[in-house]
Amino acid sequence: MEKEFAGKVAIVTGAASGIGAATARRLAAAGAAVVVADFNRDGAEAVAEAIGGEARAYVIDLGDFDAIERMVAWTVDTFGRLDVAVNNAGIGGDSKGVVDYDPEMWRRVQAVNLDGIFGCMKYQIPAMIASGGGAIVNMASALGIVAQRNNAAYIASKHAIIGITKSAALDYADQGIRVNAIAPGYIDTPLVRSVVSQEAFDAIVALHPVGRLGTPEEIAAAAVFLLSDHASFITGTVQAVDGGYTAQ
């Protein structure tokens, strides 16, 4: 792979596994120094150790704005700059309708999924401007474009991520900052396979016209493209990487 991110510094949240880990690996392979940020200490350290080089694990609760500010400051103190970020961390919440949804769970889903991305951009963008510009990818979901039953908190947070992505893109385009979102379909991970029956898994696959789920590496490839100079005229967009899920 071309070392197109040589000399650049990246933060990837939710990087202990899945899409985040695949993105951290891909950015490192392209030459970036990567902060592997996650609430899961063991997972983050394992990913950073496997990457080697200038990858560093950072343990964080993205529901805490002060902790996000400290993470960005630590990144700049450690590496001297911040150029790109993938704000990927998120949680699912309960499978319930709006009336039955527990308010505390609602608040927790919004705190991690939406407030976490707001907080990340609030502190990442000034650091990127100080470094001469940068690019951000926020991880939304196909369920940020469409909806489904009994998933109100997650769907609300992912729709809002698309909105704040477009807003931030307009706010800082003239300062050299690009902001885009990715809307993945269902991704084939060991966690997905471990929590659903084979019948349920087959039903999820059937939702995707291509006849399979996506892989973390496919989402990582899209994220790294949007962060790269190849996407220099792309900002304020949401890119569905969903096997046709939202085209139906």
PDB file of C-alpha atoms in Angstrom:
ATOM      1  CA  MET A   1       0.000   0.000   0.000  1.00  0.00           C
ATOM      2  CA  GLU A   2       1.203   3.486  -0.833  1.00  0.00           C
ATOM      3  CA  LYS A   3       2.371   5.313   2.309  1.00  0.00           C
ATOM      4  CA  GLU A   4       0.013   8.206   1.631  1.00  0.00           C
ATOM      5  CA  PHE A   5      -0.414   8.937   5.352  1.00  0.00           C
ATOM      6  CA  ALA A   6       3.306   9.049   6.152  1.00  0.00           C
ATOM      7  CA  GLY A   7       4.002  11.764   8.699  1.00  0.00           C
ATOM      8  CA  LYS A   8       0.315  12.059   9.616  1.00  0.00           C
ATOM      9  CA  VAL A   9      -1.332  11.336  12.949  1.00  0.00           C
ATOM     10  CA  ALA A  10      -4.722   9.657  13.353  1.00  0.00           C
ATOM     11  CA  ILE A  11      -7.196   8.987  16.143  1.00  0.00           C
ATOM     12  CA  VAL A  12      -9.540   6.023  15.726  1.00  0.00           C
ATOM     13  CA  THR A  13     -12.186   5.493  18.401  1.00  0.00           C
ATOM     14  CA  GLY A  14     -13.816   2.165  19.065  1.00  0.00           C
ATOM     15  CA  ALA A  15     -10.589   0.674  17.760  1.00  0.00           C
ATOM     16  CA  ALA A  16     -10.276  -2.373  20.004  1.00  0.00           C
ATOM     17  CA  SER A  17     -12.180  -4.577  17.543  1.00  0.00           C
ATOM     18  CA  GLY A  18     -14.232  -4.732  14.365  1.00  0.00           C
ATOM     19  CA  ILE A  19     -14.387  -1.711  12.071  1.00  0.00           C
ATOM     20  CA  GLY A  20     -12.244   0.441  14.349  1.00  0.00           C
ATOM     21  CA  ALA A  21      -9.436  -2.101  14.570  1.00  0.00           C
ATOM     22  CA  ALA A  22      -9.503  -2.686  10.804  1.00  0.00           C
ATOM     23  CA  THR A  23      -9.343   1.071  10.212  1.00  0.00           C
ATOM     24  CA  ALA A  24      -6.456   1.538  12.631  1.00  0.00           C
ATOM     25  CA  ARG A  25      -4.530  -1.239  10.888  1.00  0.00           C
ATOM     26  CA  ARG A  26      -5.178   0.210   7.450  1.00  0.00           C
ATOM     27  CA  LEU A  27      -4.114   3.718   8.450  1.00  0.00           C
ATOM     28  CA  ALA A  28      -0.950   2.381  10.072  1.00  0.00           C
ATOM     29  CA  ALA A  29      -0.156   0.351   6.965  1.00  0.00           C
ATOM     30  CA  ALA A  30      -0.463   3.584   4.968  1.00  0.00           C
ATOM     31  CA  GLY A  31       2.112   5.253   7.204  1.00  0.00           C
ATOM     32  CA  ALA A  32       0.090   7.023   9.899  1.00  0.00           C
ATOM     33  CA  ALA A  33       0.828   7.120  13.599  1.00  0.00           C
ATOM     34  CA  VAL A  34      -2.409   5.864  15.134  1.00  0.00           C
ATOM     35  CA  VAL A  35      -4.040   6.413  18.512  1.00  0.00           C
ATOM     36  CA  VAL A  36      -6.057   3.244  19.140  1.00  0.00           C
ATOM     37  CA  ALA A  37      -8.784   4.617  21.416  1.00  0.00           C
ATOM     38  CA  ASP A  38     -11.341   2.460  23.194  1.00  0.00           C
ATOM     39  CA  PHE A  39     -13.010   1.853  26.542  1.00  0.00           C
ATOM     40  CA  ASN A  40     -11.681  -1.722  26.358  1.00  0.00           C
ATOM     41  CA  ARG A  41      -8.103  -1.466  27.626  1.00  0.00           C
ATOM     42  CA  ASP A  42      -7.044  -5.024  26.812  1.00  0.00           C
ATOM     43  CA  GLY A  43      -8.477  -4.837  23.304  1.00  0.00           C
ATOM     44  CA  ALA A  44      -6.930  -1.462  22.529  1.00  0.00           C
ATOM     45  CA  GLU A  45      -3.529  -2.536  23.812  1.00  0.00           C
ATOM     46  CA  ALA A  46      -3.684  -5.774  21.820  1.00  0.00           C
ATOM     47  CA  VAL A  47      -4.508  -3.923  18.590  1.00  0.00           C
ATOM     48  CA  ALA A  48      -1.787  -1.312  19.164  1.00  0.00           C
ATOM     49  CA  GLU A  49       0.767  -4.004  19.975  1.00  0.00           C
ATOM     50  CA  ALA A  50      -0.160  -5.999  16.871  1.00  0.00           C
ATOM     51  CA  ILE A  51       0.209  -2.895  14.700  1.00  0.00           C
ATOM     52  CA  GLY A  52       3.512  -1.929  16.307  1.00  0.00           C
ATOM     53  CA  GLY A  53       5.492   1.087  15.176  1.00  0.00           C
ATOM     54  CA  GLU A  54       3.858   4.335  16.271  1.00  0.00           C
ATOM     55  CA  ALA A  55       0.496   2.902  17.276  1.00  0.00           C
ATOM     56  CA  ARG A  56      -0.509   3.752  20.838  1.00  0.00           C
ATOM     57  CA  ALA A  57      -3.464   2.534  22.888  1.00  0.00           C
ATOM     58  CA  TYR A  58      -5.598   5.088  24.711  1.00  0.00           C
ATOM     59  CA  VAL A  59      -8.364   4.139  27.132  1.00  0.00           C
ATOM     60  CA  ILE A  60     -11.356   6.491  27.110  1.00  0.00           C
ATOM     61  CA  ASP A  61     -15.032   6.822  27.983  1.00  0.00           C
ATOM     62  CA  LEU A  62     -16.465   8.832  25.100  1.00  0.00           C
ATOM     63  CA  GLY A  63     -19.403   9.908  27.230  1.00  0.00           C
ATOM     64  CA  ASP A  64     -16.990  12.221  29.091  1.00  0.00           C
ATOM     65  CA  PHE A  65     -16.160  15.486  27.258  1.00  0.00           C
ATOM     66  CA  ASP A  66     -13.219  16.249  29.554  1.00  0.00           C
ATOM     67  CA  ALA A  67     -11.748  12.840  28.775  1.00  0.00           C
ATOM     68  CA  ILE A  68     -12.061  13.529  25.037  1.00  0.00           C
ATOM     69  CA  GLU A  69     -10.289  16.866  25.442  1.00  0.00           C
ATOM     70  CA  ARG A  70      -7.486  15.111  27.331  1.00  0.00           C
ATOM     71  CA  MET A  71      -7.197  12.439  24.609  1.00  0.00           C
ATOM     72  CA  VAL A  72      -6.760  15.016  21.861  1.00  0.00           C
ATOM     73  CA  ALA A  73      -4.272  17.006  23.947  1.00  0.00           C
ATOM     74  CA  TRP A  74      -2.338  13.815  24.709  1.00  0.00           C
ATOM     75  CA  THR A  75      -2.243  12.962  21.003  1.00  0.00           C
ATOM     76  CA  VAL A  76      -0.815  16.362  20.096  1.00  0.00           C
ATOM     77  CA  ASP A  77       1.647  16.243  23.007  1.00  0.00           C
ATOM     78  CA  THR A  78       2.786  12.757  22.009  1.00  0.00           C
ATOM     79  CA  PHE A  79       2.969  13.100  18.224  1.00  0.00           C
ATOM     80  CA  GLY A  80       3.070  16.860  17.673  1.00  0.00           C
ATOM     81  CA  ARG A  81      -0.063  17.126  15.530  1.00  0.00           C
ATOM     82  CA  LEU A  82      -3.420  15.649  14.538  1.00  0.00           C
ATOM     83  CA  ASP A  83      -4.387  15.178  10.895  1.00  0.00           C
ATOM     84  CA  VAL A  84      -7.233  12.665  10.597  1.00  0.00           C
ATOM     85  CA  ALA A  85      -9.787  10.921  12.777  1.00  0.00           C
ATOM     86  CA  VAL A  86     -12.356   8.155  12.516  1.00  0.00           C
ATOM     87  CA  ASN A  87     -15.026   8.536  15.181  1.00  0.00           C
ATOM     88  CA  ASN A  88     -16.315   5.010  15.200  1.00  0.00           C
ATOM     89  CA  ALA A  89     -17.214   4.082  18.790  1.00  0.00           C
ATOM     90  CA  GLY A  90     -20.834   3.291  19.459  1.00  0.00           C
ATOM     91  CA  ILE A  91     -23.270   1.092  21.365  1.00  0.00           C
ATOM     92  CA  GLY A  92     -26.550  -0.514  20.393  1.00  0.00           C
ATOM     93  CA  GLY A  93     -28.955  -0.093  23.291  1.00  0.00           C
ATOM     94  CA  ASP A  94     -32.158  -2.011  23.939  1.00  0.00           C
ATOM     95  CA  SER A  95     -34.566  -3.514  21.429  1.00  0.00           C
ATOM     96  CA  LYS A  96     -37.746  -1.700  22.469  1.00  0.00           C
ATOM     97  CA  GLY A  97     -40.290   0.731  21.097  1.00  0.00           C
ATOM     98  CA  VAL A  98     -40.303   4.393  22.056  1.00  0.00           C
ATOM     99  CA  VAL A  99     -42.966   4.046  24.778  1.00  0.00           C
ATOM    100  CA  ASP A 100     -41.152   1.193  26.509  1.00  0.00           C
ATOM    101  CA  TYR A 101     -37.637   2.579  26.177  1.00  0.00           C
ATOM    102  CA  ASP A 102     -35.801   3.147  29.461  1.00  0.00           C
ATOM    103  CA  PRO A 103     -34.784   6.832  29.735  1.00  0.00           C
ATOM    104  CA  GLU A 104     -31.413   6.006  31.276  1.00  0.00           C
ATOM    105  CA  MET A 105     -30.560   3.651  28.408  1.00  0.00           C
ATOM    106  CA  TRP A 106     -31.737   6.325  25.948  1.00  0.00           C
ATOM    107  CA  ARG A 107     -29.361   8.838  27.528  1.00  0.00           C
ATOM    108  CA  ARG A 108     -26.466   6.371  27.505  1.00  0.00           C
ATOM    109  CA  VAL A 109     -26.897   5.576  23.800  1.00  0.00           C
ATOM    110  CA  GLN A 110     -27.006   9.272  22.912  1.00  0.00           C
ATOM    111  CA  ALA A 111     -24.036  10.012  25.203  1.00  0.00           C
ATOM    112  CA  VAL A 112     -21.767   7.485  23.498  1.00  0.00           C
ATOM    113  CA  ASN A 113     -23.035   7.537  19.924  1.00  0.00           C
ATOM    114  CA  LEU A 114     -23.914  11.197  19.423  1.00  0.00           C
ATOM    115  CA  ASP A 115     -22.375  13.209  22.257  1.00  0.00           C
ATOM    116  CA  GLY A 116     -19.138  11.276  21.815  1.00  0.00           C
ATOM    117  CA  ILE A 117     -18.883  12.313  18.171  1.00  0.00           C
ATOM    118  CA  PHE A 118     -19.786  15.909  19.023  1.00  0.00           C
ATOM    119  CA  GLY A 119     -17.089  15.940  21.705  1.00  0.00           C
ATOM    120  CA  CYS A 120     -14.504  14.345  19.427  1.00  0.00           C
ATOM    121  CA  MET A 121     -15.069  16.901  16.673  1.00  0.00           C
ATOM    122  CA  LYS A 122     -15.158  19.788  19.176  1.00  0.00           C
ATOM    123  CA  TYR A 123     -11.564  19.036  20.187  1.00  0.00           C
ATOM    124  CA  GLN A 124     -10.219  17.348  17.046  1.00  0.00           C
ATOM    125  CA  ILE A 125     -11.069  20.184  14.669  1.00  0.00           C
ATOM    126  CA  PRO A 126      -9.012  22.911  16.419  1.00  0.00           C
ATOM    127  CA  ALA A 127      -6.039  20.528  16.624  1.00  0.00           C
ATOM    128  CA  MET A 128      -6.361  19.767  12.904  1.00  0.00           C
ATOM    129  CA  ILE A 129      -6.634  23.445  12.005  1.00  0.00           C
ATOM    130  CA  ALA A 130      -3.429  24.039  13.986  1.00  0.00           C
ATOM    131  CA  SER A 131      -1.794  21.256  11.942  1.00  0.00           C
ATOM    132  CA  GLY A 132      -2.806  22.876   8.650  1.00  0.00           C
ATOM    133  CA  GLY A 133      -6.081  21.062   8.008  1.00  0.00           C
ATOM    134  CA  GLY A 134      -7.478  17.573   8.249  1.00  0.00           C
ATOM    135  CA  ALA A 135     -10.264  15.113   7.618  1.00  0.00           C
ATOM    136  CA  ILE A 136     -12.786  13.326   9.804  1.00  0.00           C
ATOM    137  CA  VAL A 137     -14.999  10.320   9.184  1.00  0.00           C
ATOM    138  CA  ASN A 138     -17.927   9.770  11.550  1.00  0.00           C
ATOM    139  CA  MET A 139     -19.416   6.295  11.681  1.00  0.00           C
ATOM    140  CA  ALA A 140     -23.171   6.417  11.189  1.00  0.00           C
ATOM    141  CA  SER A 141     -25.167   3.413   9.985  1.00  0.00           C
ATOM    142  CA  ALA A 142     -27.555   2.298   7.298  1.00  0.00           C
ATOM    143  CA  LEU A 143     -30.033   2.800  10.141  1.00  0.00           C
ATOM    144  CA  GLY A 144     -29.095   6.467  10.087  1.00  0.00           C
ATOM    145  CA  ILE A 145     -30.700   6.617   6.632  1.00  0.00           C
ATOM    146  CA  VAL A 146     -33.673   4.313   7.156  1.00  0.00           C
ATOM    147  CA  ALA A 147     -35.343   2.913  10.272  1.00  0.00           C
ATOM    148  CA  GLN A 148     -36.580  -0.354  11.732  1.00  0.00           C
ATOM    149  CA  ARG A 149     -38.891  -1.305  14.553  1.00  0.00           C
ATOM    150  CA  ASN A 150     -37.854  -1.393  18.212  1.00  0.00           C
ATOM    151  CA  ASN A 151     -34.515   0.373  17.859  1.00  0.00           C
ATOM    152  CA  ALA A 152     -35.392   3.992  18.603  1.00  0.00           C
ATOM    153  CA  ALA A 153     -32.330   5.173  20.540  1.00  0.00           C
ATOM    154  CA  TYR A 154     -29.757   3.749  18.143  1.00  0.00           C
ATOM    155  CA  ILE A 155     -31.612   4.983  15.059  1.00  0.00           C
ATOM    156  CA  ALA A 156     -32.074   8.469  16.500  1.00  0.00           C
ATOM    157  CA  SER A 157     -28.371   8.721  17.339  1.00  0.00           C
ATOM    158  CA  LYS A 158     -27.260   7.554  13.902  1.00  0.00           C
ATOM    159  CA  HIS A 159     -29.609   9.927  12.058  1.00  0.00           C
ATOM    160  CA  ALA A 160     -28.239  12.733  14.215  1.00  0.00           C
ATOM    161  CA  ILE A 161     -24.645  11.772  13.407  1.00  0.00           C
ATOM    162  CA  ILE A 162     -25.365  12.371   9.733  1.00  0.00           C
ATOM    163  CA  GLY A 163     -26.826  15.768  10.568  1.00  0.00           C
ATOM    164  CA  ILE A 164     -23.911  16.922  12.724  1.00  0.00           C
ATOM    165  CA  THR A 165     -21.469  15.644  10.098  1.00  0.00           C
ATOM    166  CA  LYS A 166     -23.034  17.863   7.436  1.00  0.00           C
ATOM    167  CA  SER A 167     -23.165  20.813   9.804  1.00  0.00           C
ATOM    168  CA  ALA A 168     -19.507  20.524  10.825  1.00  0.00           C
ATOM    169  CA  ALA A 169     -18.468  20.109   7.191  1.00  0.00           C
ATOM    170  CA  LEU A 170     -20.088  23.438   6.325  1.00  0.00           C
ATOM    171  CA  ASP A 171     -18.767  25.174   9.442  1.00  0.00           C
ATOM    172  CA  TYR A 172     -15.095  24.378   8.777  1.00  0.00           C
ATOM    173  CA  ALA A 173     -14.745  23.779   5.027  1.00  0.00           C
ATOM    174  CA  ASP A 174     -13.025  27.131   4.583  1.00  0.00           C
ATOM    175  CA  GLN A 175     -10.456  26.201   7.238  1.00  0.00           C
ATOM    176  CA  GLY A 176      -9.205  23.079   5.503  1.00  0.00           C
ATOM    177  CA  ILE A 177     -11.356  20.559   7.364  1.00  0.00           C
ATOM    178  CA  ARG A 178     -13.370  17.869   5.578  1.00  0.00           C
ATOM    179  CA  VAL A 179     -16.029  15.883   7.445  1.00  0.00           C
ATOM    180  CA  ASN A 180     -17.908  12.903   6.036  1.00  0.00           C
ATOM    181  CA  ALA A 181     -19.947  10.001   7.389  1.00  0.00           C
ATOM    182  CA  ILE A 182     -20.117   6.335   6.488  1.00  0.00           C
ATOM    183  CA  ALA A 183     -23.348   4.351   6.819  1.00  0.00           C
ATOM    184  CA  PRO A 184     -22.417   0.663   7.043  1.00  0.00           C
ATOM    185  CA  GLY A 185     -24.879  -2.133   6.582  1.00  0.00           C
ATOM    186  CA  TYR A 186     -24.689  -5.127   8.898  1.00  0.00           C
ATOM    187  CA  ILE A 187     -21.084  -6.261   9.313  1.00  0.00           C
ATOM    188  CA  ASP A 188     -19.990  -9.871   9.703  1.00  0.00           C
ATOM    189  CA  THR A 189     -18.107 -10.078  12.988  1.00  0.00           C
ATOM    190  CA  PRO A 190     -17.644 -12.849  15.548  1.00  0.00           C
ATOM    191  CA  LEU A 191     -19.836 -10.838  17.939  1.00  0.00           C
ATOM    192  CA  VAL A 192     -22.763 -10.795  15.495  1.00  0.00           C
ATOM    193  CA  ARG A 193     -22.479 -14.514  14.904  1.00  0.00           C
ATOM    194  CA  SER A 194     -22.264 -15.235  18.637  1.00  0.00           C
ATOM    195  CA  VAL A 195     -25.446 -13.402  19.646  1.00  0.00           C
ATOM    196  CA  VAL A 196     -27.917 -14.548  16.979  1.00  0.00           C
ATOM    197  CA  SER A 197     -29.140 -17.921  15.842  1.00  0.00           C
ATOM    198  CA  GLN A 198     -28.293 -19.221  12.403  1.00  0.00           C
ATOM    199  CA  GLU A 199     -31.880 -18.544  11.353  1.00  0.00           C
ATOM    200  CA  ALA A 200     -31.628 -14.931  12.539  1.00  0.00           C
ATOM    201  CA  PHE A 201     -28.249 -14.539  10.866  1.00  0.00           C
ATOM    202  CA  ASP A 202     -29.667 -15.786   7.574  1.00  0.00           C
ATOM    203  CA  ALA A 203     -32.540 -13.307   7.916  1.00  0.00           C
ATOM    204  CA  ILE A 204     -30.077 -10.450   8.383  1.00  0.00           C
ATOM    205  CA  VAL A 205     -28.129 -11.550   5.317  1.00  0.00           C
ATOM    206  CA  ALA A 206     -31.357 -11.575   3.319  1.00  0.00           C
ATOM    207  CA  LEU A 207     -31.781  -7.838   3.990  1.00  0.00           C
ATOM    208  CA  HIS A 208     -28.744  -7.140   1.773  1.00  0.00           C
ATOM    209  CA  PRO A 209     -29.238  -7.476  -2.003  1.00  0.00           C
ATOM    210  CA  VAL A 210     -25.624  -8.591  -2.492  1.00  0.00           C
ATOM    211  CA  GLY A 211     -26.440 -11.716  -0.471  1.00  0.00           C
ATOM    212  CA  ARG A 212     -23.915 -11.338   2.337  1.00  0.00           C
ATOM    213  CA  LEU A 213     -22.854  -9.070   5.165  1.00  0.00           C
ATOM    214  CA  GLY A 214     -20.020  -6.597   4.896  1.00  0.00           C
ATOM    215  CA  THR A 215     -16.582  -6.994   6.431  1.00  0.00           C
ATOM    216  CA  PRO A 216     -14.760  -4.596   8.755  1.00  0.00           C
ATOM    217  CA  GLU A 217     -12.056  -4.265   6.115  1.00  0.00           C
ATOM    218  CA  GLU A 218     -14.565  -3.006   3.532  1.00  0.00           C
ATOM    219  CA  ILE A 219     -15.721  -0.241   5.853  1.00  0.00           C
ATOM    220  CA  ALA A 220     -12.112   0.587   6.756  1.00  0.00           C
ATOM    221  CA  ALA A 221     -11.236   0.910   3.069  1.00  0.00           C
ATOM    222  CA  ALA A 222     -14.040   3.430   2.564  1.00  0.00           C
ATOM    223  CA  ALA A 223     -13.022   5.389   5.659  1.00  0.00           C
ATOM    224  CA  VAL A 224      -9.377   5.614   4.656  1.00  0.00           C
ATOM    225  CA  PHE A 225     -10.346   6.720   1.142  1.00  0.00           C
ATOM    226  CA  LEU A 226     -12.482   9.538   2.564  1.00  0.00           C
ATOM    227  CA  LEU A 227      -9.583  10.622   4.782  1.00  0.00           C
ATOM    228  CA  SER A 228      -7.129  10.607   1.896  1.00  0.00           C
ATOM    229  CA  ASP A 229      -6.200  13.273  -0.619  1.00  0.00           C
ATOM    230  CA  HIS A 230      -8.038  11.185  -3.244  1.00  0.00           C
ATOM    231  CA  ALA A 231     -11.233  12.508  -1.615  1.00  0.00           C
ATOM    232  CA  SER A 232     -10.077  16.129  -1.412  1.00  0.00           C
ATOM    233  CA  PHE A 233     -13.306  17.471  -3.003  1.00  0.00           C
ATOM    234  CA  ILE A 234     -15.621  15.345  -0.845  1.00  0.00           C
ATOM    235  CA  THR A 235     -17.103  16.833   2.314  1.00  0.00           C
ATOM    236  CA  GLY A 236     -20.474  16.877   4.035  1.00  0.00           C
ATOM    237  CA  THR A 237     -21.547  13.552   2.559  1.00  0.00           C
ATOM    238  CA  VAL A 238     -22.821  10.248   3.886  1.00  0.00           C
ATOM    239  CA  GLN A 239     -21.467   7.222   2.044  1.00  0.00           C
ATOM    240  CA  ALA A 240     -23.604   4.087   2.329  1.00  0.00           C
ATOM    241  CA  VAL A 241     -21.432   0.956   2.360  1.00  0.00           C
ATOM    242  CA  ASP A 242     -24.270  -1.459   2.842  1.00  0.00           C
ATOM    243  CA  GLY A 243     -24.576  -4.047   0.086  1.00  0.00           C
ATOM    244  CA  GLY A 244     -27.664  -2.293  -1.276  1.00  0.00           C
ATOM    245  CA  TYR A 245     -29.562  -2.276   2.050  1.00  0.00           C
ATOM    246  CA  THR A 246     -30.739   1.345   1.792  1.00  0.00           C
ATOM    247  CA  ALA A 247     -31.426   1.222  -1.972  1.00  0.00           C
ATOM    248  CA  GLN A 248     -34.553  -0.877  -1.444  1.00  0.00           C
TER     249      GLN A 248
END
